[in-house]
PDB file of C-alpha atoms in Angstrom:
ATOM      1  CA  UNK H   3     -34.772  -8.343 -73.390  1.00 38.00           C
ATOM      2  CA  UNK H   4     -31.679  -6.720 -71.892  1.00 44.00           C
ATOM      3  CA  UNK H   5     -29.524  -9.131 -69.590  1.00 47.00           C
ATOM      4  CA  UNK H   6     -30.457  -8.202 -65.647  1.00 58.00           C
ATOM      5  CA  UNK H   7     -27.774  -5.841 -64.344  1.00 64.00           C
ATOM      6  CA  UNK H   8     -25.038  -6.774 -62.186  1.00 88.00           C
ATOM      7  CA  UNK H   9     -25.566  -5.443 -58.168  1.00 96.00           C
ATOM      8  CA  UNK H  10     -23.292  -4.690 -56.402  1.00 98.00           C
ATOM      9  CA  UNK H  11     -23.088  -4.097 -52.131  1.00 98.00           C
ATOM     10  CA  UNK H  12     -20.733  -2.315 -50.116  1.00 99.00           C
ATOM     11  CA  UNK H  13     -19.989  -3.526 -46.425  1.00 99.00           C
ATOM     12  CA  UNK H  14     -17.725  -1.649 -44.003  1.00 98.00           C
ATOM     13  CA  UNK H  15     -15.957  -2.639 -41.356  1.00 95.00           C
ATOM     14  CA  UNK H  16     -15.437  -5.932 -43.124  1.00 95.00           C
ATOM     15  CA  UNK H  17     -12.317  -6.738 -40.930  1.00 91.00           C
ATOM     16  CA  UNK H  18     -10.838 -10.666 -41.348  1.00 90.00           C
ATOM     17  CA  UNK H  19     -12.754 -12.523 -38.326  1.00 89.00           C
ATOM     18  CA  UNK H  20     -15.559 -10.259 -38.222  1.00 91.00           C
ATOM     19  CA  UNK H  21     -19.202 -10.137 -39.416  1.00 92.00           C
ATOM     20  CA  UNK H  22     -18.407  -7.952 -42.358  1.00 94.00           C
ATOM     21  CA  UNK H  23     -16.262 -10.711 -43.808  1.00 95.00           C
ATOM     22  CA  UNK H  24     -18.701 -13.381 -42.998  1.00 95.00           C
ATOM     23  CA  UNK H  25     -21.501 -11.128 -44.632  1.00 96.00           C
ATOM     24  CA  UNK H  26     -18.794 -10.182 -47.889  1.00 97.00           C
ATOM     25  CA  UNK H  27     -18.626 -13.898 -48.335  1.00 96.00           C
ATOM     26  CA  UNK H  28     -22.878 -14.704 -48.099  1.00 97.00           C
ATOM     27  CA  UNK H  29     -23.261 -12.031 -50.706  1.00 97.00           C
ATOM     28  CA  UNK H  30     -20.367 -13.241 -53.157  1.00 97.00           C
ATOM     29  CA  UNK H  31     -22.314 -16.836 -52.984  1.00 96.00           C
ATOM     30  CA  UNK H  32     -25.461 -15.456 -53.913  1.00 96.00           C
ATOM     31  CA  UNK H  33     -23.779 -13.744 -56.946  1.00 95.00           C
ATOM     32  CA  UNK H  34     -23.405 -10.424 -55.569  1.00 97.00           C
ATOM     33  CA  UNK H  35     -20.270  -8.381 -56.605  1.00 97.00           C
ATOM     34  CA  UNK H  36     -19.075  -7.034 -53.337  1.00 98.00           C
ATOM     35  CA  UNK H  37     -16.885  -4.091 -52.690  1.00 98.00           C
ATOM     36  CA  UNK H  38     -15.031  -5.343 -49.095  1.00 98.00           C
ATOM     37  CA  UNK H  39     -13.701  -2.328 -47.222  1.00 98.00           C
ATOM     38  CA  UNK H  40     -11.602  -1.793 -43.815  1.00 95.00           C
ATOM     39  CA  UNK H  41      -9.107  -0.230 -42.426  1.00 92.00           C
ATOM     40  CA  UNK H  42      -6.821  -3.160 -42.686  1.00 90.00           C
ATOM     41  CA  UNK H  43      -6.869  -3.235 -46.721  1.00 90.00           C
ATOM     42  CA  UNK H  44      -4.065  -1.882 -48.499  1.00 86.00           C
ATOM     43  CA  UNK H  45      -4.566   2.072 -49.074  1.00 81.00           C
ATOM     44  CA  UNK H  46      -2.454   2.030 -52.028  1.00 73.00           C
ATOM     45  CA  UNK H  47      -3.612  -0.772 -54.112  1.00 79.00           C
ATOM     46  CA  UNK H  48      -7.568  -1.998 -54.737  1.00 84.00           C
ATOM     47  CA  UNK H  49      -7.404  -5.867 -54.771  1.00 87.00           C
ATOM     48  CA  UNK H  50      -9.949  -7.587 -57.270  1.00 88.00           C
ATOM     49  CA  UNK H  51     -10.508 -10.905 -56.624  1.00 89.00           C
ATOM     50  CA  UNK H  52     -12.566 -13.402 -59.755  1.00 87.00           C
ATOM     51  CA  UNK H  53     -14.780 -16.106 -58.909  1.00 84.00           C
ATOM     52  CA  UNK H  54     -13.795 -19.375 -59.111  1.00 83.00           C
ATOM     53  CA  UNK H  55     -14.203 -21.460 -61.879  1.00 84.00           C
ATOM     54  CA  UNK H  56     -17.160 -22.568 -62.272  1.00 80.00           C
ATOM     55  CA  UNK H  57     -19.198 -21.136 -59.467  1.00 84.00           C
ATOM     56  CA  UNK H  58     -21.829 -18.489 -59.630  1.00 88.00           C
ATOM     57  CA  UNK H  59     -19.823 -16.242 -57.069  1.00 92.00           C
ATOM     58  CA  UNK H  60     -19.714 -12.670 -57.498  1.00 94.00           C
ATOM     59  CA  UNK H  61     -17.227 -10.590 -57.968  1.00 94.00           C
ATOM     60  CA  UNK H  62     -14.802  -9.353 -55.118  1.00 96.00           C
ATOM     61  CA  UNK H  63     -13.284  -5.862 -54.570  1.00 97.00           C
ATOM     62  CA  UNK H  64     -11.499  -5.127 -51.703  1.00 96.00           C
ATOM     63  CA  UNK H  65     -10.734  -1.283 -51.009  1.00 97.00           C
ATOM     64  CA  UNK H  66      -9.399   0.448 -47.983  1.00 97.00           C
ATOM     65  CA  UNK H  67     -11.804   2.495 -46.335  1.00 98.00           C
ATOM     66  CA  UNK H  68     -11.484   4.198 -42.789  1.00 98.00           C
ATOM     67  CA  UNK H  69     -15.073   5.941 -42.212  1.00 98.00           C
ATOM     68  CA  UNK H  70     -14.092   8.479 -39.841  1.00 98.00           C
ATOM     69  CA  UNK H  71     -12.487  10.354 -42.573  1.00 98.00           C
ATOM     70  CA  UNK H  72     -13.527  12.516 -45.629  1.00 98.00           C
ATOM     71  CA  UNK H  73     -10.489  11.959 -47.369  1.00 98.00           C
ATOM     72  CA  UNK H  74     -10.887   8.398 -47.831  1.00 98.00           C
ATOM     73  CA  UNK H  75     -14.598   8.274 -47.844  1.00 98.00           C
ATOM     74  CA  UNK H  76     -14.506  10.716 -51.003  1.00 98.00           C
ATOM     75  CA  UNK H  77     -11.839   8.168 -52.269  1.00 97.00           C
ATOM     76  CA  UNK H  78     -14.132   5.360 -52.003  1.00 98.00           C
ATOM     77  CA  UNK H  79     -17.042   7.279 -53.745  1.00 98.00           C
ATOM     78  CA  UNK H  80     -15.011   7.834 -56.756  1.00 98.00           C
ATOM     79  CA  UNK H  81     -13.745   4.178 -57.013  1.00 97.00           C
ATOM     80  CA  UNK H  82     -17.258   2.458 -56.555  1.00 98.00           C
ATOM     81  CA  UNK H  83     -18.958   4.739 -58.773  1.00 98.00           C
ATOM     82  CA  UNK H  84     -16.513   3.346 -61.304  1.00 96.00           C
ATOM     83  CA  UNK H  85     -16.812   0.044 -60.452  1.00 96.00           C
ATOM     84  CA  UNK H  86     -20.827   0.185 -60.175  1.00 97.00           C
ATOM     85  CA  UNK H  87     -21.828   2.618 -63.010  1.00 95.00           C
ATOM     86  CA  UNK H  88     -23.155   4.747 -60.284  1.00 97.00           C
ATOM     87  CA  UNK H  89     -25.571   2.253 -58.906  1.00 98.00           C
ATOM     88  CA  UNK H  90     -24.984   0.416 -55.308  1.00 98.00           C
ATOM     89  CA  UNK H  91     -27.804  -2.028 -54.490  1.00 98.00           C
ATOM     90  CA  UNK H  92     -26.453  -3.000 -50.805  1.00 99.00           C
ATOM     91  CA  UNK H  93     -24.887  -0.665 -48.343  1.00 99.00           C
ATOM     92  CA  UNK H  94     -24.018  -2.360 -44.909  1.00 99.00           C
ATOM     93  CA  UNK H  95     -22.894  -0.195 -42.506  1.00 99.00           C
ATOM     94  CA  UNK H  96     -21.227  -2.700 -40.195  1.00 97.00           C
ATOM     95  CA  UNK H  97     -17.653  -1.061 -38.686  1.00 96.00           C
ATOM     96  CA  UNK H  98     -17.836  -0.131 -35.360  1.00 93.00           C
ATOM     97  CA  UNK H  99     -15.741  -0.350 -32.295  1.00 91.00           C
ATOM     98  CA  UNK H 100     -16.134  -1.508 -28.846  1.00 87.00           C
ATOM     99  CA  UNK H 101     -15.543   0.593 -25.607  1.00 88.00           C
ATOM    100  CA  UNK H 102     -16.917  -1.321 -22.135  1.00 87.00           C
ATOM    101  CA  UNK H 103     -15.839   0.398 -19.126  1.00 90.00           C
ATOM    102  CA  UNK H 104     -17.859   1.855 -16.557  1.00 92.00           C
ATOM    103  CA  UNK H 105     -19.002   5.473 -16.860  1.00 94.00           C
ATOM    104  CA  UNK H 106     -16.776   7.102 -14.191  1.00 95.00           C
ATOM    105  CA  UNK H 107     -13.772   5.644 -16.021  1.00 93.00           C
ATOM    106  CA  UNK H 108     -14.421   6.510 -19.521  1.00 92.00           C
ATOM    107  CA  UNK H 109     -12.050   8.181 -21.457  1.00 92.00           C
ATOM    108  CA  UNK H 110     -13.798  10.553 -23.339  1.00 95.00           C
ATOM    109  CA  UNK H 111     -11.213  10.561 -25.850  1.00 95.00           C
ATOM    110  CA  UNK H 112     -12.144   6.664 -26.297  1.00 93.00           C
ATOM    111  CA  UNK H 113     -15.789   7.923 -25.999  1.00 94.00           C
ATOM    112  CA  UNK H 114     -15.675  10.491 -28.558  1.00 97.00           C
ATOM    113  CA  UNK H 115     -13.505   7.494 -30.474  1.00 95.00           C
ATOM    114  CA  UNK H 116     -16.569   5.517 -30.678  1.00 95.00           C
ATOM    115  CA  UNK H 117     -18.351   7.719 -31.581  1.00 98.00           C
ATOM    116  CA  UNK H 118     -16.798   8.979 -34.840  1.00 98.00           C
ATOM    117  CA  UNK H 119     -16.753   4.893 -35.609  1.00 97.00           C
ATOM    118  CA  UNK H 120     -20.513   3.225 -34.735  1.00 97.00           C
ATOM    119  CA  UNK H 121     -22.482   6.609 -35.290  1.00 98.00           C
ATOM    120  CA  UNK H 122     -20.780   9.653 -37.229  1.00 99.00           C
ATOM    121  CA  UNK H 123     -18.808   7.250 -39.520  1.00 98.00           C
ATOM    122  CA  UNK H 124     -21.979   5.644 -40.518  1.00 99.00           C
ATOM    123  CA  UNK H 125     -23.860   8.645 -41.352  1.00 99.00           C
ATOM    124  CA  UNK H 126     -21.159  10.505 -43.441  1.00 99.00           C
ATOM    125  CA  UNK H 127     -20.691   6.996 -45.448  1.00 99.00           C
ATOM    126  CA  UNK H 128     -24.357   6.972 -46.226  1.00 99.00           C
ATOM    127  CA  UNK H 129     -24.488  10.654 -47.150  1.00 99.00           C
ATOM    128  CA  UNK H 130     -21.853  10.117 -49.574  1.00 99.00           C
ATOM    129  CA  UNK H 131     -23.464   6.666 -51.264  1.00 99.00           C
ATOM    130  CA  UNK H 132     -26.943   7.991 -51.022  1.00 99.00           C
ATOM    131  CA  UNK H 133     -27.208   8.799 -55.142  1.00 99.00           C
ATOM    132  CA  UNK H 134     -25.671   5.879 -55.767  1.00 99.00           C
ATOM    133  CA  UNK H 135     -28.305   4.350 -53.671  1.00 99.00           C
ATOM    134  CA  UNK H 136     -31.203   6.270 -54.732  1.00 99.00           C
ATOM    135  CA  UNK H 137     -29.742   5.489 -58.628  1.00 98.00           C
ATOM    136  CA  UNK H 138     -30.088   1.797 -57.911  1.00 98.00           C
ATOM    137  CA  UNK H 139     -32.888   2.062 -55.490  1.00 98.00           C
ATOM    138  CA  UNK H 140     -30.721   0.219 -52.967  1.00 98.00           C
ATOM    139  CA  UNK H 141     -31.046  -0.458 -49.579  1.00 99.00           C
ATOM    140  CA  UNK H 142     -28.974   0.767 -46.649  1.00 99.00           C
ATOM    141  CA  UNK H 143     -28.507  -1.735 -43.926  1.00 99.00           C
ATOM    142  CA  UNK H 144     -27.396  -0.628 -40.507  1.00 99.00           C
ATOM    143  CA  UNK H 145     -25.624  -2.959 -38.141  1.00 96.00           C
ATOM    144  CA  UNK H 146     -27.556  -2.675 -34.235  1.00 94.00           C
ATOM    145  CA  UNK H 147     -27.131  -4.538 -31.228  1.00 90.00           C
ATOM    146  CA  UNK H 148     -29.479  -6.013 -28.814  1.00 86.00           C
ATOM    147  CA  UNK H 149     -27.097  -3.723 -26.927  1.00 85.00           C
ATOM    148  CA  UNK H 150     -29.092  -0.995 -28.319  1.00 85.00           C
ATOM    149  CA  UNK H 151     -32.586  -1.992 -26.726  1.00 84.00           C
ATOM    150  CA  UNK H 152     -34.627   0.452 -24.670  1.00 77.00           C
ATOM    151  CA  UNK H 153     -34.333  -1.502 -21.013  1.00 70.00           C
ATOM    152  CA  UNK H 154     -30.882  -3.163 -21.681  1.00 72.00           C
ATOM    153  CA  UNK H 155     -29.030  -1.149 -19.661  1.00 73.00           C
ATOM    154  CA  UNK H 156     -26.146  -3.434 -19.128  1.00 83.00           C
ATOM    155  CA  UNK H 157     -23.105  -1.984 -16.391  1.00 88.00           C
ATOM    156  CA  UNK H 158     -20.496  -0.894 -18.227  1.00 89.00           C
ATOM    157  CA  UNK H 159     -21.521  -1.368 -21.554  1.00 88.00           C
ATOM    158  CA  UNK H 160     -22.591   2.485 -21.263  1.00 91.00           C
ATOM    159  CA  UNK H 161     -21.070   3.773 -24.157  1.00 93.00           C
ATOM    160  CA  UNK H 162     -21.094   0.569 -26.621  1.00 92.00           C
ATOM    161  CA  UNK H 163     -25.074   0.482 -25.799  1.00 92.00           C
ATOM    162  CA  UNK H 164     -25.659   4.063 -25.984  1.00 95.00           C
ATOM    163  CA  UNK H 165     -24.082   4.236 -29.928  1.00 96.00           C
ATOM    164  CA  UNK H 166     -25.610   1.246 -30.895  1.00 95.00           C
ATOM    165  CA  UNK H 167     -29.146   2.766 -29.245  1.00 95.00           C
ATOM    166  CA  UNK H 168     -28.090   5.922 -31.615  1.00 97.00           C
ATOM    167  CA  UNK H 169     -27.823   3.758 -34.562  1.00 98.00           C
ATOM    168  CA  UNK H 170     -30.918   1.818 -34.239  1.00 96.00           C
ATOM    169  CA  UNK H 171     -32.781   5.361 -33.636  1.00 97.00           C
ATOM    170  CA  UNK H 172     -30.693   7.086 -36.721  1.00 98.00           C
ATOM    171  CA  UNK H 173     -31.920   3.647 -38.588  1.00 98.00           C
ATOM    172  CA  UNK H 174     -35.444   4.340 -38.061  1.00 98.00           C
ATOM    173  CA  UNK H 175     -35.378   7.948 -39.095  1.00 99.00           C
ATOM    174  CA  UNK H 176     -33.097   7.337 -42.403  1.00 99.00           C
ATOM    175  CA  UNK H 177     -36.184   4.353 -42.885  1.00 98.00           C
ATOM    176  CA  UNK H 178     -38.760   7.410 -43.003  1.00 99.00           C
ATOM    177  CA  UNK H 179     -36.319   9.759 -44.822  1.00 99.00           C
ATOM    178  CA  UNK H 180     -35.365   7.682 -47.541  1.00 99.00           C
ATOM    179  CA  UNK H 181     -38.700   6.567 -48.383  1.00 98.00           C
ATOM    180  CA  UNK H 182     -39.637   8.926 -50.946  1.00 99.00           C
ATOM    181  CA  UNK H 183     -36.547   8.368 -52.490  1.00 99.00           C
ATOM    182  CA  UNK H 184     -37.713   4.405 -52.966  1.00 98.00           C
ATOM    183  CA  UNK H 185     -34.473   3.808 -50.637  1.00 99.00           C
ATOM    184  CA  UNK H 186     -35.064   0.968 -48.286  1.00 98.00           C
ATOM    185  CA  UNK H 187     -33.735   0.760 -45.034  1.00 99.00           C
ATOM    186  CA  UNK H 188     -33.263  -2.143 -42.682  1.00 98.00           C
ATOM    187  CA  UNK H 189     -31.462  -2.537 -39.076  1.00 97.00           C
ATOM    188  CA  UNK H 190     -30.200  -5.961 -38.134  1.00 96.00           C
ATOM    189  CA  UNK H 191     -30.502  -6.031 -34.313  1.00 92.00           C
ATOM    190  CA  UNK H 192     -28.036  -8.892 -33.942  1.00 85.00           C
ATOM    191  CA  UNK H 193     -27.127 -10.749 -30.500  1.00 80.00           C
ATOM    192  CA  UNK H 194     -24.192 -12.311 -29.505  1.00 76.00           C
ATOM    193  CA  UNK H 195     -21.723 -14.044 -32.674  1.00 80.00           C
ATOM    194  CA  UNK H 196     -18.355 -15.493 -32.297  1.00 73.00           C
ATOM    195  CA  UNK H 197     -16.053 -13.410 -33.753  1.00 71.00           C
ATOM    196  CA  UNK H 198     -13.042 -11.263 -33.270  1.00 69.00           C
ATOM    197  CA  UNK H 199     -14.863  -8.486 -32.039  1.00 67.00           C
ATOM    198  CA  UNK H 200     -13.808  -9.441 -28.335  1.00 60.00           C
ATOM    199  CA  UNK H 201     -10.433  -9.657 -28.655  1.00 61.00           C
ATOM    200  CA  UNK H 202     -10.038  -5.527 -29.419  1.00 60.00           C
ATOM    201  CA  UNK H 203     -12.176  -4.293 -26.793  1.00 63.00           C
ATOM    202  CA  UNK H 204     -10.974  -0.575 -25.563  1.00 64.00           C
ATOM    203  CA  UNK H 205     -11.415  -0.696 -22.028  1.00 61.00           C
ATOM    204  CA  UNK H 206     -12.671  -3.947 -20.648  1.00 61.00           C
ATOM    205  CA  UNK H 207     -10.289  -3.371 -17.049  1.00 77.00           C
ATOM    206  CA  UNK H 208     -10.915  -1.786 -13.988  1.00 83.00           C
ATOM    207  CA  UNK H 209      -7.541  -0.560 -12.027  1.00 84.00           C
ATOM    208  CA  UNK H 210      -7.544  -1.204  -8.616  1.00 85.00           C
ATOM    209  CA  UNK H 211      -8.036   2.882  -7.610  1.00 88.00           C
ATOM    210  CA  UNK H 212     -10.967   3.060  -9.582  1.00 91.00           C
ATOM    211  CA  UNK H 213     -14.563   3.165  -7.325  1.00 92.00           C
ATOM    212  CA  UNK H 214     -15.139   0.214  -8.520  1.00 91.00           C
ATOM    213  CA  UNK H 215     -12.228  -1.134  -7.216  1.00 90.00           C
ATOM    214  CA  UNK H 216     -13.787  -3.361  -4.305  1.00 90.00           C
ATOM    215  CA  UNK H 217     -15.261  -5.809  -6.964  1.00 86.00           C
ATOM    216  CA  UNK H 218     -12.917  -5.387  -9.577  1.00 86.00           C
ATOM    217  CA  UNK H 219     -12.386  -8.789 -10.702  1.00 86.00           C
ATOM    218  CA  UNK H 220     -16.152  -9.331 -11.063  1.00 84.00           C
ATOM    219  CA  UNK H 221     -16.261  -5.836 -13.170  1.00 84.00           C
ATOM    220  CA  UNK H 222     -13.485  -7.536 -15.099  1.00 82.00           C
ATOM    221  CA  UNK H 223     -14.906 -10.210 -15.997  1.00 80.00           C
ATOM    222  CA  UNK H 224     -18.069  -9.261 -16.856  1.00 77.00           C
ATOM    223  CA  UNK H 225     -16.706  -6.830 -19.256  1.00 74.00           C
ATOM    224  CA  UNK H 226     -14.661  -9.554 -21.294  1.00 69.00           C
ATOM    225  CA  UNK H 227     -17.951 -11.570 -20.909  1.00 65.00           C
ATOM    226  CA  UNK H 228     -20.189  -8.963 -21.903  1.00 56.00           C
ATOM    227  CA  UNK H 229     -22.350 -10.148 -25.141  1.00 45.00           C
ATOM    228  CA  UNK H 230     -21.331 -13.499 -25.139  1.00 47.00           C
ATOM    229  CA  UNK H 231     -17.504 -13.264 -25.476  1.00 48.00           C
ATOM    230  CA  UNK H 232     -17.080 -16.910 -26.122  1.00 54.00           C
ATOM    231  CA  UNK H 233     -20.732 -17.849 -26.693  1.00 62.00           C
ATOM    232  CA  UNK H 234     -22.894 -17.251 -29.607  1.00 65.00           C
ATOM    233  CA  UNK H 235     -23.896 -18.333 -33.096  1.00 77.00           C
ATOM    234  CA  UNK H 236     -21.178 -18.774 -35.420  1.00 87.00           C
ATOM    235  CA  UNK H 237     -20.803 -15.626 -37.777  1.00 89.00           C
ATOM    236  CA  UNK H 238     -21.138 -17.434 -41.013  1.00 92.00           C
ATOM    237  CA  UNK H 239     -24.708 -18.978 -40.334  1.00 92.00           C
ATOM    238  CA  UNK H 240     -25.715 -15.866 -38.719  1.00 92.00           C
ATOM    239  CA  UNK H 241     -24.256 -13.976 -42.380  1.00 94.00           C
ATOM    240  CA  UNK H 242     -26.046 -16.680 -44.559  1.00 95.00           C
ATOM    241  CA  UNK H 243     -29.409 -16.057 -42.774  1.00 94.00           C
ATOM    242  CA  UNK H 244     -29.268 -12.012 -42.597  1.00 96.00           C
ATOM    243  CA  UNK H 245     -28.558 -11.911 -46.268  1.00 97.00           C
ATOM    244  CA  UNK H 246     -30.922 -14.187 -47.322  1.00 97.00           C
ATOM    245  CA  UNK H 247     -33.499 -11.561 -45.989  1.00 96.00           C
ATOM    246  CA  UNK H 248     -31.650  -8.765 -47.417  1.00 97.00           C
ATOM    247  CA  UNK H 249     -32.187 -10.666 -51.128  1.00 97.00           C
ATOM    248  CA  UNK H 250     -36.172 -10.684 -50.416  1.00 95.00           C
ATOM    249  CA  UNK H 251     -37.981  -8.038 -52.675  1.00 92.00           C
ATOM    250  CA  UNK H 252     -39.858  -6.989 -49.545  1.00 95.00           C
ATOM    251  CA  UNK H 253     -36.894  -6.468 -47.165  1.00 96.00           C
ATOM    252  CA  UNK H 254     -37.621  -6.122 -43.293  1.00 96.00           C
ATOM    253  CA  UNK H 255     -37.568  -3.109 -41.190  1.00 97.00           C
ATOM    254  CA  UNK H 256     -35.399  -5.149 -38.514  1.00 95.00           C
ATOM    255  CA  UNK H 257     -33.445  -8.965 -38.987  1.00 94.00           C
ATOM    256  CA  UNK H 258     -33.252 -10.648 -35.478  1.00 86.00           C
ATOM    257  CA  UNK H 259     -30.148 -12.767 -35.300  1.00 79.00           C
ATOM    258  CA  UNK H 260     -27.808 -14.351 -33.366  1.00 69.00           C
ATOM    259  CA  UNK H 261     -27.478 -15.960 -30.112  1.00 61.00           C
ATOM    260  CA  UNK H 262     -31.161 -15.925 -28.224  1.00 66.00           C
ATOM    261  CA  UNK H 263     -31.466 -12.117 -29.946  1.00 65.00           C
ATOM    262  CA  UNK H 264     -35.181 -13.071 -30.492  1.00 69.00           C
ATOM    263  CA  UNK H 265     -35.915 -14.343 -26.973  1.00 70.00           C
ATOM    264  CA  UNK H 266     -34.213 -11.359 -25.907  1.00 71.00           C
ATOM    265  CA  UNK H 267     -35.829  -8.405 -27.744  1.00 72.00           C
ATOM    266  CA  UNK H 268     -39.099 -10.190 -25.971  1.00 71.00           C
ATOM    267  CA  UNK H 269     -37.641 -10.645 -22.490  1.00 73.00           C
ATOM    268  CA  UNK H 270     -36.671  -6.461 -22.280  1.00 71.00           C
ATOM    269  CA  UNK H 271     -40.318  -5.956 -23.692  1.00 72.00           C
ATOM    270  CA  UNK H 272     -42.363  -8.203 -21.077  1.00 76.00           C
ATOM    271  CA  UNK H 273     -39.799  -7.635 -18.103  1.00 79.00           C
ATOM    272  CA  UNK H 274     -40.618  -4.601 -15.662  1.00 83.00           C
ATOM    273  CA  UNK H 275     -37.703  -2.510 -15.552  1.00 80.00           C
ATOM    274  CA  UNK H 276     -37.378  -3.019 -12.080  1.00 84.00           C
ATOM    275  CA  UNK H 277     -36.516  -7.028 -12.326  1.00 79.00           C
ATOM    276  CA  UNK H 278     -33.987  -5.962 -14.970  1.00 78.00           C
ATOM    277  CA  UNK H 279     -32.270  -4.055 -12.932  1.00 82.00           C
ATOM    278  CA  UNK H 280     -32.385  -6.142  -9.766  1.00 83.00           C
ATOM    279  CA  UNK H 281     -30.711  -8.728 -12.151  1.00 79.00           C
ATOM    280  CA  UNK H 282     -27.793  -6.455 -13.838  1.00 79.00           C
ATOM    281  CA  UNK H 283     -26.836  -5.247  -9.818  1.00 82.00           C
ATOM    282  CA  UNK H 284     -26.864  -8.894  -9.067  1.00 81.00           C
ATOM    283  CA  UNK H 285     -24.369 -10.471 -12.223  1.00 79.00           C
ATOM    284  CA  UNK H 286     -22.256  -6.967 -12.480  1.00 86.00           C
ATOM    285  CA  UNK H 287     -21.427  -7.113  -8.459  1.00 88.00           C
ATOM    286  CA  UNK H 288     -23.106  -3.709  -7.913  1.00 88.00           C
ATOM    287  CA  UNK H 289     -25.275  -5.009  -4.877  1.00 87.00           C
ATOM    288  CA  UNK H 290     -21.850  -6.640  -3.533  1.00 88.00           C
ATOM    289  CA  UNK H 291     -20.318  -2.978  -3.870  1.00 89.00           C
ATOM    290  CA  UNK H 292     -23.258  -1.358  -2.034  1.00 87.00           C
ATOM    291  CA  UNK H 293     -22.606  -3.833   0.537  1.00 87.00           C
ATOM    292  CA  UNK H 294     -18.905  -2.862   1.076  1.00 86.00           C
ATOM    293  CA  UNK H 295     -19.785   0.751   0.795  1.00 87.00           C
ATOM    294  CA  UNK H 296     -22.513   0.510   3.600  1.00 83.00           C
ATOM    295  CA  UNK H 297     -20.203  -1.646   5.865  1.00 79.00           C
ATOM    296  CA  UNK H 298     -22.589  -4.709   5.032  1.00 70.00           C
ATOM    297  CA  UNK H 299     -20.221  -6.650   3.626  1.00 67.00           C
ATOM    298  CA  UNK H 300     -16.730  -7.297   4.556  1.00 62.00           C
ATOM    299  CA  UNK H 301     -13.685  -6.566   2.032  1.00 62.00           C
ATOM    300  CA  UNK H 302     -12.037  -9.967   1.668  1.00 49.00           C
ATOM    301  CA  UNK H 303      -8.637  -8.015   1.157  1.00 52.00           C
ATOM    302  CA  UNK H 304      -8.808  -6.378   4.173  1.00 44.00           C
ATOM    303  CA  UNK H 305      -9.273  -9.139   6.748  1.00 41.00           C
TER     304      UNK H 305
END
């Protein structure tokens, strides 16, 4: 009997501090050979990293990969199809940025920015692994948000929400698409993890001639606070757990993690929309700002 074949997955986005590195290491202790990519790694040189001695780790590549462009994604194709033999068991589709700001301030330059990242980059990387995919009969794994829930609807998380809600949707449809192909798909809908994500927000501050400028300090800070910021699971245990459902034979549609994701998901199900959003004008400071606009409330500046 032939020895079982080594698999391989490929995670983007895998930035140091982020999710991607915390899921390149849960896969590499498992046994997997992983193939690491971000913008950050070296575009001239591909770093290859051995187990050590006397562990069961897998095998670590780590290649430079910026998935907004053609260039390097047909660069990457050509590498991992050398390193894999033309068969990719994993691909996690994990980089993405981060734009909070409210709607009437958005750059749509930053807009169309995150854009290209969370929901074009995704789909031209898993047009150009698909054979590679459908050779191994692999699975594609697409990072989601509880950001991306119908009824969220967080203030100015507009933009972030609306390309995470595109990549749970796009998720769904590559699920159906794939399936003849024996291509499995599954969307981790993850909630808040500590990582570095936070500190390289685009946006995240209101100037004072903004609209929103009456309750700017509350905007503020609910954009640097928005997710979690500070709170949630740590990365690692949330890594360990989402992998160890991406091993099973019978992989699920959707893996629920991170901080109170589960309670969540059910909370935006059972809750009328209209107590959502009589909660989001409270915490965001949009009933104070009706209040200053309709002379109900007196601006604390101008006394």
């Amino acid at each position: 009997m032939p020895p079982p074949r080594t698999r391989w997955a490929l995670i983007t986005g895998a930035s140091p501090g982020g999710m991607g590195e915390a899921e390149t290491s849960a896969f590499l202790k498992r046994g997997i050979n992983v193939i690491s990519t971000s913008l950050e790694a070296d575009k001239q040189e591909i770093e290859h990293v051995s187990p050590s001695p006397g562990t069961r780790d897998g095998f670590l590549v780590i290649l430079h990969l910026d998935v907004t462009s053609s260039k390097s994604i047909a660069a990457a194709v050509k590498t991992v199809h050398q390193l894999t033999e033309g068969k990719l068991d994993w691909l996690v589709n994990n980089a993405g940025l981060g734009y909070y700001t409210p709607l009437l301030d958005t750059s749509l330059a930053l807009a169309k920015q995150e854009f290209d990242v969370n929901v074009f980059g995704l789909v031209a990387v898993t047009q150009a692994f698909f054979p590679m995919l459908r050779a191994a009969k692999g699975c594609v794994v697409n990072q989601g948000s509880i950001a991306g829930l119908p009824g969220f609807n967080r203030p100015y998380m507009g933009l972030y929400s609306s390309s995470k809600a595109a990549v749970m949707n796009l998720s769904d449809t590559m699920r159906l698409e794939f399936r003849p192909f024996d291509v499995r798909v599954c969307t981790l809908i993850t909630g808040p993890v500590k990582t570095e994500f936070f500190k390289n927000l685009q946006g995240a501050e209101v100037e004072a001639d903004s609209v929103y400028g009456g309750i700017r300090e509350v905007v503020n800070s609910r954009m640097r606070g928005s997710l979690g910021g500070g709170r949630g699971h740590d990365r690692f245990e949330v890594a360990n757990a989402t992998v160890e459902e991406l091993l099973r034979e019978d992989v699920p549609v959707y893996v629920t993690k991170g901080y109170m994701a589960g309670l969540i998901c059910w909370l935006h199900w059972l809750l009328p929309t209209s107590w959502l959003d009589s909660y989001n004008n409270r915490g965001s400071g949009l009933d104070r700002l009706k209040g200053l606009i309709n002379g109900e409330i007196e601006d604390e500046k101008s006394k």
